[in-house]
GROMACS .gro file of C-alpha atoms in nm:
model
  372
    1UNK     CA    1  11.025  11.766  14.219
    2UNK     CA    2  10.851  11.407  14.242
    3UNK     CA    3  10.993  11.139  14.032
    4UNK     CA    4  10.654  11.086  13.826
    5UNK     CA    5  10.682  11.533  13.763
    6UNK     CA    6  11.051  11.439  13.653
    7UNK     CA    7  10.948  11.131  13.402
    8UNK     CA    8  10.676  11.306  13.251
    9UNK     CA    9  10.880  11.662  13.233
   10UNK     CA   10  11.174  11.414  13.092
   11UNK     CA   11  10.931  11.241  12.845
   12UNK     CA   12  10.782  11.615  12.726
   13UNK     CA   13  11.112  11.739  12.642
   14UNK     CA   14  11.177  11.416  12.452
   15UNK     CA   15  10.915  11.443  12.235
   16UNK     CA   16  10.955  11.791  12.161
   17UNK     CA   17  11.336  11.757  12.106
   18UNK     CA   18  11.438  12.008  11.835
   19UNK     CA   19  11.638  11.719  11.654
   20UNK     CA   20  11.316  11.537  11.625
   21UNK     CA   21  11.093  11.809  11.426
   22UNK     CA   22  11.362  12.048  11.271
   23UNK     CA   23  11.669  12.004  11.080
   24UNK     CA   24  11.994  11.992  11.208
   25UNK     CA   25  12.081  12.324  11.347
   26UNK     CA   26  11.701  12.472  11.382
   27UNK     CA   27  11.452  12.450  11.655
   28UNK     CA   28  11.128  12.577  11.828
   29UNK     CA   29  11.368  12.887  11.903
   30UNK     CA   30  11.332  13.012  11.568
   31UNK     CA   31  10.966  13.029  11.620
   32UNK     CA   32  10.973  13.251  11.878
   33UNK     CA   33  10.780  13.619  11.802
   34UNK     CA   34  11.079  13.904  11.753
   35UNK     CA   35  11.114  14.230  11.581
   36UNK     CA   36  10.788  14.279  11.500
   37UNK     CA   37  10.755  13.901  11.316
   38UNK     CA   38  10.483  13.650  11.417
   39UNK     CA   39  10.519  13.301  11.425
   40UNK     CA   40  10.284  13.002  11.478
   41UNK     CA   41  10.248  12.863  11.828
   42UNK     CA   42  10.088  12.543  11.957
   43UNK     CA   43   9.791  12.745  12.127
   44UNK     CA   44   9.663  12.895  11.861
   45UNK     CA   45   9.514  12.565  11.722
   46UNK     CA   46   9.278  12.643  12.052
   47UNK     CA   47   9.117  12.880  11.809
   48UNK     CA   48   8.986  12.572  11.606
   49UNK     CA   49   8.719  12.438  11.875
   50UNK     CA   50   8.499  12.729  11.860
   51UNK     CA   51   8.505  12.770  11.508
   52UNK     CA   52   8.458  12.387  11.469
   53UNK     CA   53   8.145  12.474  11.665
   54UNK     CA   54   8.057  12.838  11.465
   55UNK     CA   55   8.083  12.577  11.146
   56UNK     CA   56   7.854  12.317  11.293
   57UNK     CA   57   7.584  12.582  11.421
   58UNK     CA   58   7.607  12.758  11.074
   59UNK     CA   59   7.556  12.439  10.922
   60UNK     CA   60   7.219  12.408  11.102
   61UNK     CA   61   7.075  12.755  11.004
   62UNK     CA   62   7.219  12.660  10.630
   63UNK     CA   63   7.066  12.374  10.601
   64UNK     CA   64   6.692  12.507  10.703
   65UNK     CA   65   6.684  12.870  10.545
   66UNK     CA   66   6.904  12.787  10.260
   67UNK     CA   67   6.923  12.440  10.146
   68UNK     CA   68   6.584  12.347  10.220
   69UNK     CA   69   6.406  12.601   9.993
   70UNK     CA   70   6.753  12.552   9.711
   71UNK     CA   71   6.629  12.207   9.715
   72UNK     CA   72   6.226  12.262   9.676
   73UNK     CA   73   6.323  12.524   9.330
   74UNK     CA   74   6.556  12.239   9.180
   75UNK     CA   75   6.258  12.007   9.231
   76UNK     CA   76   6.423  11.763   9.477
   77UNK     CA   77   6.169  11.494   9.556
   78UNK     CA   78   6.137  11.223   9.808
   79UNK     CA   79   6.013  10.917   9.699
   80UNK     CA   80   5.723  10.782   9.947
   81UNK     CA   81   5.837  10.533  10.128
   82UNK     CA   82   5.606  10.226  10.312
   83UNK     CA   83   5.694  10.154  10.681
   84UNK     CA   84   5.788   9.827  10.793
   85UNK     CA   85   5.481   9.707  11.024
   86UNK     CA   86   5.586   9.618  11.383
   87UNK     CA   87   5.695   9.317  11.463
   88UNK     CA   88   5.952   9.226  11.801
   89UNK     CA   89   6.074   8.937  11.650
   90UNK     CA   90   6.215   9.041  11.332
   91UNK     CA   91   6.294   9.438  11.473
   92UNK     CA   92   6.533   9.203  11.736
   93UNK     CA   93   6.692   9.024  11.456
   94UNK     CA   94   6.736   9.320  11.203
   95UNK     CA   95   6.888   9.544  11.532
   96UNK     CA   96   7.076   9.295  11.682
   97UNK     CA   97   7.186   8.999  11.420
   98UNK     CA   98   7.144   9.134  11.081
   99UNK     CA   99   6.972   9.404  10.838
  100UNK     CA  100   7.058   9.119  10.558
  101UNK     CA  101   6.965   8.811  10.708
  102UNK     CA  102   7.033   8.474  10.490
  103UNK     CA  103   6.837   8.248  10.314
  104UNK     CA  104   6.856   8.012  10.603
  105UNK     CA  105   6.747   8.268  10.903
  106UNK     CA  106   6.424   8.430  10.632
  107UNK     CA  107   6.328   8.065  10.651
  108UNK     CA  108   6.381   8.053  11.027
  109UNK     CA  109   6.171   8.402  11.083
  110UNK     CA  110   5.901   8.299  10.865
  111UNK     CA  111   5.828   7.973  11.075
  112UNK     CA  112   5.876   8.213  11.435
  113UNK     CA  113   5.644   8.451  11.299
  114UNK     CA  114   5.396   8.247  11.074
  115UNK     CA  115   5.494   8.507  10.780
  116UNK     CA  116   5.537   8.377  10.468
  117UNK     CA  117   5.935   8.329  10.306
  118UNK     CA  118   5.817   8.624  10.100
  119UNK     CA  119   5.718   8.818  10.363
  120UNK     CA  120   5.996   8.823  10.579
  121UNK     CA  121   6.195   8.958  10.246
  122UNK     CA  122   5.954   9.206  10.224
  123UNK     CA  123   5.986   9.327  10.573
  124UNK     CA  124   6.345   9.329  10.572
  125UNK     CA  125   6.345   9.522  10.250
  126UNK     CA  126   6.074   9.796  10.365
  127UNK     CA  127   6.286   9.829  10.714
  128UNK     CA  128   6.625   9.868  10.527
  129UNK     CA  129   6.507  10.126  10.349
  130UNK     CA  130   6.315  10.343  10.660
  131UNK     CA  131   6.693  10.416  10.857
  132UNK     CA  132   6.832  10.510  10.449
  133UNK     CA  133   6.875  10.919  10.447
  134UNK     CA  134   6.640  11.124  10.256
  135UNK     CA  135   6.715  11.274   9.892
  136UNK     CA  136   6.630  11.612  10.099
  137UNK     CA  137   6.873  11.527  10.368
  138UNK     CA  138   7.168  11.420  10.125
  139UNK     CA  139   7.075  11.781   9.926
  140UNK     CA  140   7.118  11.982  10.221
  141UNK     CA  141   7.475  11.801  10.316
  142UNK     CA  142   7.595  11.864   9.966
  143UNK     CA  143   7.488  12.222   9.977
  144UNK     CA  144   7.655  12.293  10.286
  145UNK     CA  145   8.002  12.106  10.114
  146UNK     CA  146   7.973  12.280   9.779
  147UNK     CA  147   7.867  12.640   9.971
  148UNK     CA  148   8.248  12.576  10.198
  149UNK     CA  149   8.448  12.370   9.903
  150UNK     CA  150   8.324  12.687   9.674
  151UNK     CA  151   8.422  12.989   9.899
  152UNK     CA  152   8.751  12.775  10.048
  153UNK     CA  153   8.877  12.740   9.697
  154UNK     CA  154   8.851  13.095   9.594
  155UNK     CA  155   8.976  13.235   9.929
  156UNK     CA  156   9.288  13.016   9.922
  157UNK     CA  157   9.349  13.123   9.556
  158UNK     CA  158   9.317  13.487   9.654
  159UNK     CA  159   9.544  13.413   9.976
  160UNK     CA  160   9.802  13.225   9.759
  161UNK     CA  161   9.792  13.413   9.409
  162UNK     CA  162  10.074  13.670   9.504
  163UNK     CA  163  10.304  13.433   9.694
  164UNK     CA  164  10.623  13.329   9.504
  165UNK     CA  165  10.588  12.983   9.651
  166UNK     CA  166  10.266  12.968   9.465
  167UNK     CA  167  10.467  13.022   9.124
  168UNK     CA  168  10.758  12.800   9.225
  169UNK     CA  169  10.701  12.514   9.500
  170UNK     CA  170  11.077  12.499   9.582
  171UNK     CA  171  11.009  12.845   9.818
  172UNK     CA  172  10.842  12.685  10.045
  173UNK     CA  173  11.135  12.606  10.267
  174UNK     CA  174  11.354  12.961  10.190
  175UNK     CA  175  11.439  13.027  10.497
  176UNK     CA  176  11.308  12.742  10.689
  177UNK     CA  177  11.199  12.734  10.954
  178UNK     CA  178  11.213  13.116  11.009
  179UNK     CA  179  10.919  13.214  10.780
  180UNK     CA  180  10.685  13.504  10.953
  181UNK     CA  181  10.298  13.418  10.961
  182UNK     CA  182  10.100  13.603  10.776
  183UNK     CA  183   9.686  13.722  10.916
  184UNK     CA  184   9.552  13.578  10.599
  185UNK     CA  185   9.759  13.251  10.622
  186UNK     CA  186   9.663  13.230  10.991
  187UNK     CA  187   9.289  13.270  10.895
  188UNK     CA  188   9.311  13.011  10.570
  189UNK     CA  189   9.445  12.754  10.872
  190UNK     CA  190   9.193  12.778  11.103
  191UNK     CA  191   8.902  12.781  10.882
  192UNK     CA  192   8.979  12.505  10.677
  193UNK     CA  193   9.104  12.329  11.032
  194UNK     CA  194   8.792  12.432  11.200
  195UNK     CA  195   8.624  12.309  10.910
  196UNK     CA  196   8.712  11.901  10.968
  197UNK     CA  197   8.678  11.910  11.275
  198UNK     CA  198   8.338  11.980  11.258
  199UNK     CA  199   8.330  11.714  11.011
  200UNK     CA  200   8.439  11.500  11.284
  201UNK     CA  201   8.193  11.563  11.517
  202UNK     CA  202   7.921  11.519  11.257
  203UNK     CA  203   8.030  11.214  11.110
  204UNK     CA  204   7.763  11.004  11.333
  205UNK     CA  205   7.452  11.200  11.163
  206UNK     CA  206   7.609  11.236  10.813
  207UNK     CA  207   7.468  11.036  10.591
  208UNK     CA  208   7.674  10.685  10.601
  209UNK     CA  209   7.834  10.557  10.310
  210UNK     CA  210   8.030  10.189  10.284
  211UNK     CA  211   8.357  10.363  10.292
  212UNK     CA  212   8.318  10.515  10.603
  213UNK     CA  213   8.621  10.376  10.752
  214UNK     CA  214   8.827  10.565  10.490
  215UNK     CA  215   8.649  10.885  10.595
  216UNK     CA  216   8.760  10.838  10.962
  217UNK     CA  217   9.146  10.748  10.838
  218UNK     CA  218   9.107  11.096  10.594
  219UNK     CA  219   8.978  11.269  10.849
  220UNK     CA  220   9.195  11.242  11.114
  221UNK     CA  221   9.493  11.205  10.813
  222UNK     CA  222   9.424  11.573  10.727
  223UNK     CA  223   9.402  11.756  11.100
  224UNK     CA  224   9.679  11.600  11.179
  225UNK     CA  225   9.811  11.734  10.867
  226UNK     CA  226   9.747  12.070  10.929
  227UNK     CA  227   9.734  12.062  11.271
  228UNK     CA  228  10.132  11.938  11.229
  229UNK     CA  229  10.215  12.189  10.920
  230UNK     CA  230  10.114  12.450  11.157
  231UNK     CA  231  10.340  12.300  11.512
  232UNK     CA  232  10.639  12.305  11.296
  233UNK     CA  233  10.599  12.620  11.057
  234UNK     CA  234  10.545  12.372  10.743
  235UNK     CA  235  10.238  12.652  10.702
  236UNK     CA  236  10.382  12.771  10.308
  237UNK     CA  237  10.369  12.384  10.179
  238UNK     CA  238  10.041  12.336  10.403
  239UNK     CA  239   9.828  12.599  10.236
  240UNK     CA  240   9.986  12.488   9.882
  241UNK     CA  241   9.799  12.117   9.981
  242UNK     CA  242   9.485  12.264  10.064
  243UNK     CA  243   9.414  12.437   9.786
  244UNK     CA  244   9.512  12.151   9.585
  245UNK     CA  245   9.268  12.001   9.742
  246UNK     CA  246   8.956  12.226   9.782
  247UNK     CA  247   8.982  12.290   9.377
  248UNK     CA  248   8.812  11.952   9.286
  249UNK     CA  249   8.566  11.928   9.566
  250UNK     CA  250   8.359  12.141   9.523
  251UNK     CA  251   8.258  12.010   9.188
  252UNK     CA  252   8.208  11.660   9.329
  253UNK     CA  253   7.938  11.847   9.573
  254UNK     CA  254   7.726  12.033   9.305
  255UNK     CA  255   7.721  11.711   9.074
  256UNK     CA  256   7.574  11.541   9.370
  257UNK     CA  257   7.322  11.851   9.407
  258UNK     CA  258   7.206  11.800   9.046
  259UNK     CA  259   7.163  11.426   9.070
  260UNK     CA  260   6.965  11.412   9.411
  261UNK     CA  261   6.794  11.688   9.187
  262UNK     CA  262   6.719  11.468   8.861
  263UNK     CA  263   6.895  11.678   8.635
  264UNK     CA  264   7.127  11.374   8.489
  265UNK     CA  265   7.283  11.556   8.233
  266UNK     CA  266   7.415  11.809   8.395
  267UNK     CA  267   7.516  11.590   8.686
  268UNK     CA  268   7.715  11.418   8.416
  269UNK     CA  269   7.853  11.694   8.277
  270UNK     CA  270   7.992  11.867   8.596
  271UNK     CA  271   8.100  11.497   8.683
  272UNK     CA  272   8.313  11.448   8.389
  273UNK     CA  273   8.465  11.854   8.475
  274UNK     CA  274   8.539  11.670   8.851
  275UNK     CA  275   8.665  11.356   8.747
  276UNK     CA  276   8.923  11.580   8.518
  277UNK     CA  277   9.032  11.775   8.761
  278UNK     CA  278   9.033  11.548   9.057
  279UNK     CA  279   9.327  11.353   8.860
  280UNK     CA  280   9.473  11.607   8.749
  281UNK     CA  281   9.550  11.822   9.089
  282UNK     CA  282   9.547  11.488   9.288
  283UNK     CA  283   9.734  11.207   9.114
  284UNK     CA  284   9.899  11.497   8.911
  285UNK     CA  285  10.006  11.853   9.058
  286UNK     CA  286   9.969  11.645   9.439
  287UNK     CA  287  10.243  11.379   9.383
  288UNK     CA  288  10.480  11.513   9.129
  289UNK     CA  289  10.489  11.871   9.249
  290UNK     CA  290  10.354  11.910   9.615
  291UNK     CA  291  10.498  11.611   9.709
  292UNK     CA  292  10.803  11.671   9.526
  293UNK     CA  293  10.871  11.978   9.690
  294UNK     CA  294  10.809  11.869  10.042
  295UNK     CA  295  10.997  11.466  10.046
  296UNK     CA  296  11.258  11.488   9.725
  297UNK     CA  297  11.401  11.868   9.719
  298UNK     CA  298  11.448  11.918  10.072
  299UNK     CA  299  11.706  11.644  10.092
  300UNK     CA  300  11.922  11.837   9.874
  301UNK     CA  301  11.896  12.157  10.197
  302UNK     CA  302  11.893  11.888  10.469
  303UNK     CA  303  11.952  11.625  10.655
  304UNK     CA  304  11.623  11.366  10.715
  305UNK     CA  305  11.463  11.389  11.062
  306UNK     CA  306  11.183  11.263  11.192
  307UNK     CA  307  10.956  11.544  11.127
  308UNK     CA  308  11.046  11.514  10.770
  309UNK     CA  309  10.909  11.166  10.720
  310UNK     CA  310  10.618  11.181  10.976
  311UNK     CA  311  10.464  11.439  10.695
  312UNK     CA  312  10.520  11.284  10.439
  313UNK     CA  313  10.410  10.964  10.540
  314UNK     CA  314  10.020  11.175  10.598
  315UNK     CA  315  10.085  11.316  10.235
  316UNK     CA  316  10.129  10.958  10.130
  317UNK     CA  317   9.818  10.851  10.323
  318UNK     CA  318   9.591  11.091  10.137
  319UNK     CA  319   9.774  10.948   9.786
  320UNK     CA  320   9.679  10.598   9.854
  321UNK     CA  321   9.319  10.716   9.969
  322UNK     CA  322   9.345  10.973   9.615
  323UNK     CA  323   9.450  10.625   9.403
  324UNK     CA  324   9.125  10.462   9.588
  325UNK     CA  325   8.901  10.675   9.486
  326UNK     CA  326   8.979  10.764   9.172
  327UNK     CA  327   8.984  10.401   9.116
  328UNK     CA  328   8.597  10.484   9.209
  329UNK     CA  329   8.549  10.772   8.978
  330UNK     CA  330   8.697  10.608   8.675
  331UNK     CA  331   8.412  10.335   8.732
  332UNK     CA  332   8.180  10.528   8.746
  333UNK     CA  333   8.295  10.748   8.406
  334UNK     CA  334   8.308  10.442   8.207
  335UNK     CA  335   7.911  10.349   8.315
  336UNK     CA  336   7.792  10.676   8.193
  337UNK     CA  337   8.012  10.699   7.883
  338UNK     CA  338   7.820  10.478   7.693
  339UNK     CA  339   7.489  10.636   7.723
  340UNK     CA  340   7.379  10.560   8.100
  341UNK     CA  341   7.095  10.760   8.205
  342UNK     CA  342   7.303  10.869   8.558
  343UNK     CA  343   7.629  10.860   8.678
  344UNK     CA  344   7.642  10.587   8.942
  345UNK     CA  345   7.831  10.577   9.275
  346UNK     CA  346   7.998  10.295   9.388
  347UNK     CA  347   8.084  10.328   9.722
  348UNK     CA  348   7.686  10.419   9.790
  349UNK     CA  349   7.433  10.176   9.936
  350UNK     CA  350   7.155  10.060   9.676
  351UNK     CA  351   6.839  10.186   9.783
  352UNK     CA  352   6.527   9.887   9.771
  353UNK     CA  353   6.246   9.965   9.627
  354UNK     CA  354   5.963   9.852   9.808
  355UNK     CA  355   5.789   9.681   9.535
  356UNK     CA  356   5.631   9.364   9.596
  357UNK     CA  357   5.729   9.169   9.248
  358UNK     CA  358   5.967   8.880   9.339
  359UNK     CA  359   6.301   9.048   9.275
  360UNK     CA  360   6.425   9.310   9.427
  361UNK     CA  361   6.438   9.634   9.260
  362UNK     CA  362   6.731   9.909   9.296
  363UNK     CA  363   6.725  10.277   9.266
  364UNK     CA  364   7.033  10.478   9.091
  365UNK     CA  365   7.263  10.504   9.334
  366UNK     CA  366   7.311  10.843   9.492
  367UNK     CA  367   7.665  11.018   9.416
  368UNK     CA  368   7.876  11.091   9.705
  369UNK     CA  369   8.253  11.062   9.823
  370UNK     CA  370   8.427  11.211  10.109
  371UNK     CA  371   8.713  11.395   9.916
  372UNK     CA  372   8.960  11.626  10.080
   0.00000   0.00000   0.00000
């Protein structure tokens, strides 16, 4: 065998050292199929591309037959909105500079292109708000969330109901590592898999919000997740976190349905039902139970490997990212406590009116955040 066969073959069985992902005295061995008992392998997660693309093709025929006509009977409207006029010099600074140029470049452009100070603002303002996403566009992308948050939810509760680790967390390791799969656990894997990694592959044409960065990190945070839970047979604990998970999202999408809609008080309503049970599954139930039962209890069965803390460092990634935004959602409550007319999102971009009195005017900002 060549020497660069021998490294890599050397380096593979390194990395996939039973020490490394098992406890002491367990390893992929157990995870081999016998008498009639199925266990997770690393090709299945193959399964996941083609549904990623099912989900992203069913997403298109959604969206159009639908969506589209959902969105005309709740009365969704799109405000008209006035085109910047061409102009080379300021399109080359808003593409390639800024889309918020200072007080100091406005001045600049408005001597370059014999517009007045006011002008330029004007421009800038009327071009900002041509790339912004339609209220149409950010209905359909809710209604495809809430329509896979909604049915996810239920299926994993149906999936889960009868499971005695469902009752008592602790049974998620009996018999560790040598738990069977079972066809609807397999199923409630790759579906919610294939499900974010289409997300992934549509994150360029989503609609963009400021904390887009903390999408990517939850993103990739939760396939690795799963994509590990599955690898190493963590599947009982794994479908325990994603229904945790799916229970508050899909009220987060249907609030955001009803505002893009204009029907506040019911967006505040079903807000208020989110914000409750967002804290309570995912600064609640997540930490002090899930969390519990996967980085506390299993130290009194076995000894810490590497496995052990690689997952729960990703469950501890998705609890900083749950303190972040709830740190969101509690702003938000306390605007629309008092009496505001519409619960207010602040991790949206304002969208500029294009009014020509001398300040700027601001629209509500739309509702949206990429939950898990």
């Amino acid at each position: 065998m060549p020497r660069d066969e021998r490294m890599l073959s050397r380096l593979s069985e390194l990395i996939w050292a039973d020490w490394i992902w098992f406890p002491e005295g367990h390893g992929w061995d157990d995870l081999k199929d016998h008498d009639g008992k199925i266990f997770p392998k690393t090709q299945d997660l193959w399964a996941v591309f083609p549904i990623a693309l099912c989900f992203l093709v069913i997403r298109q025929i959604f969206e159009q037959t639908i969506a589209h006509p959902l969105a005309s009977l709740m009365g969704v409207r799109d405000k008209h909105r006035i085109c910047a006029s061409p102009n080379p010099t300021l399109e080359s600074h808003f593409c390639s500079k800024s889309k918020h140029p200072s007080q100091s470049s406005i001045e600049g452009l408005s001597k370059q292109t014999g517009f007045s100070v006011r002008q330029v603002q004007r421009w800038f303002r009327q071009r900002r708000n041509q790339d912004r996403p339609s209220k149409l566009r950010k209905f359909q992308e809710a209604s495809w969330r809430f329509t896979f948050y909604l049915l996810a939810f239920f299926a994993g509760l149906a999936v889960l109901i009868d499971k005695p680790w469902f009752h008592d967390v602790k049974m998620v390791w009996e018999n560790f590592p040598k738990m069977p799969l079972l066809p609807s656990q397999y199923w409630y894997y790759m579906i919610e898999l294939g499900f974010y990694v289409s997300l992934v592959f549509s994150v360029a044409s989503d609609v963009k919000r400021k904390d887009f960065k903390e999408q990517i990190v939850h993103h990739v945070a939760t396939i690795l997740l799963i994509g590990f839970s599955w690898l190493v047979n963590y599947i009982r604990a794994g479908t325990l976190i994603m229904l945790v998970h799916d229970a508050s999202d899909y009220l987060m999408e249907s609030a955001k349905m009803f505002n893009y809609a204009g029907w506040k008080r019911t967006c505040n309503c079903v807000f208020t039902v989110f914000a409750a049970v967002f804290i309570i599954t995912r600064l609640i139930i997540f930490p002090f139970w899930i969390i519990y039962a996967t980085g506390v209890y299993p130290l009194t069965l076995y000894s810490t490997f590497f496995g052990f803390y690689f997952f729960n460092g990703l469950l501890v990634v998705l609890l900083v990212l749950h303190i972040f935004w709830t740190g969101l959602i509690l702003r938000m409550v306390i605007k629309f406590l008092p009496g505001n007319d519409i619960v207010e999102d602040e991790r949206s971009d304002k969208e500029e009116t294009e009014s020509d009195d001398e300040d700027d005017g601001l629209d509500h900002l739309e509702m949206h955040f990429m939950v898990l």
